[in-house]
Amino acid sequence: MCIRLAPESRFRCAPYPSYEGETMAKKKSQFVCRSCGYETSGWMGKCPSCQEYNTFDEVVEVKSAPSDAKPALRAGWIAERGVSKLSEVSKENEPRFSSGIAELDRILGGGFVEGSMTLVGGDPGIGKSTLLMQVSGTVRTDGEILYVSGEESKSQIKMRADRLGVKRSSIVLCSQTSFEHISELISERHPGLCIIDSIQTLYSEEISSAPGSVSQTREVTAGLLRIAKSLNVPIVLVGHVTKDGAIAGPRIIEHMVDTVLYFEGDGSSSLRMLRATKNRFGSTGELAFFEMTQKGLAGVENASALLLSGRPHMAPGSVITSVVEGSRAVLLEIQALMSPSSYANPQRMTQGLDKGRVSMLLAVLESKCKVGISNMDAYINVVGGMRIDETACDLAVLCAVFSSISSKALRENTMVIGEVGLTGELRPVSDLEKRLADASRLGFTSCVLPGASKSAASRLPVKMDFIYVDKLSEAIDVLFS
Ligand code: TYD
Ligand code: MG
């Protein structure tokens, strides 16, 4: 662990003539990548792990750290010695309290847990501060809400609160970046919820490096974690993201906190998604939907309608599919644009989809349907800024690609669901009922499905025509001939 020597170590007496390495802890220099946390013993210009340039910070480590530098031991919450039988360990009730925002509670697993630490990440301007100010107004706690901002002045925060209609008298504001001051404040006031905007702006006076550097961020997070656990104060941190969308600073921050929430969404639409990528007190599959309005973020019950609003009518390159996120399914549009390439290596640009998976799907389309793609640039986008990891949208991606190449729009009011295998076969998908629940209400009259989903689909009480296909080439024939 990082870093300093305990002040009293200067006065420790050596029992026999000493040399530095014996009485004082051994110092060791390490260089840590600010972007991904990669560690090395020498400075490097380019990180071999994340390929970023000029991201290495020096971190001085002490080999035999003094006891006060070992947060876990000091806090005592995981430092019990001895063992217990699993069956005899009493299940402590995690006392939860609602954030007052239903969509947020859903991804938190029912609300904030006492003494937990939550990290909220996302692009600049996506709505992190807005959401947390709204939470300050609605959270169901009797205690004070301590809102610490290292980025904005009190009057700026007040202006936002006024705009959002937050008037709660138990909110106390603090514009502060010193970790020592903030930790004193938390110990004195013992708030019901503490919000810190943002972790990268805080600095500890005991560490010489700049705010936002690896050692500062790491130590300040560890210090706050100590406070959260020992005083049982729930803390919410805002984290900046790098240009790849990861939380800036070493990955270790994500390991330390209990819950990590990421905002998704693109600047052009008002839809915002909040995803729990880590949750020690709940599931991680869930996605919360919000709309950015004049009065802040409003929870969205029916995200499909919002995701499909404004979609082009009968436009080549646009296909509607359905993806399942946690306990809900949403309909969304996949768009593809294929254009002749002027590069030796044609471009494969994707937004919201895995580039490797899309390249593989393009290869399947090329080889199984005899479509020339190798000299074309491919731009594929999930409209609304959502990230999809599901394979059930494979067929929709390839239909959008084919539609763009052939300049033919898909049949009207038709949606497409199915996973594509390497031999061009279509594989069944799960949760059909959920996927199709919204479809007929939003005007869809037919759906192309893998043949293997026939028995599941035929039992559904949905008023739609199902077109079953077993192969990618059959699907292309049915939809575009
Ligand atoms: P903000 O929460 O400051 O973003 P972050 O903290 O993630 O950087 O949100 C800023 C954006 O939200 C800004 O572009 C204005 C917009 N906004 C609204 O549309 N309505 C509102 O009520 C508020 C407070 C902000
Ligand atoms: Mg902000």
Coordinates of C-alpha atoms and ligand atoms in Angstrom, one line a residue, residues 125 127-130 147 151-152 160 197 238 240, ligand 2:
G125 CA -22.8 16.5 -18.6
G127 CA -26.5 14.0 -15.3
K128 CA -24.5 12.6 -12.4
S129 CA -24.7 15.8 -10.3
T130 CA -28.4 16.2 -11.3
Y147 CA -23.4 17.2 -0.2
E151 CA -16.2 21.0 -8.7
E152 CA -18.9 23.6 -8.0
R160 CA -29.2 23.5 -9.6
D197 CA -18.8 15.1 -6.3
V238 CA -19.1 10.6 -8.4
H240 CA -15.1 10.8 -13.9
Ligands
MG2 MG -21.2 17.2 -12.2

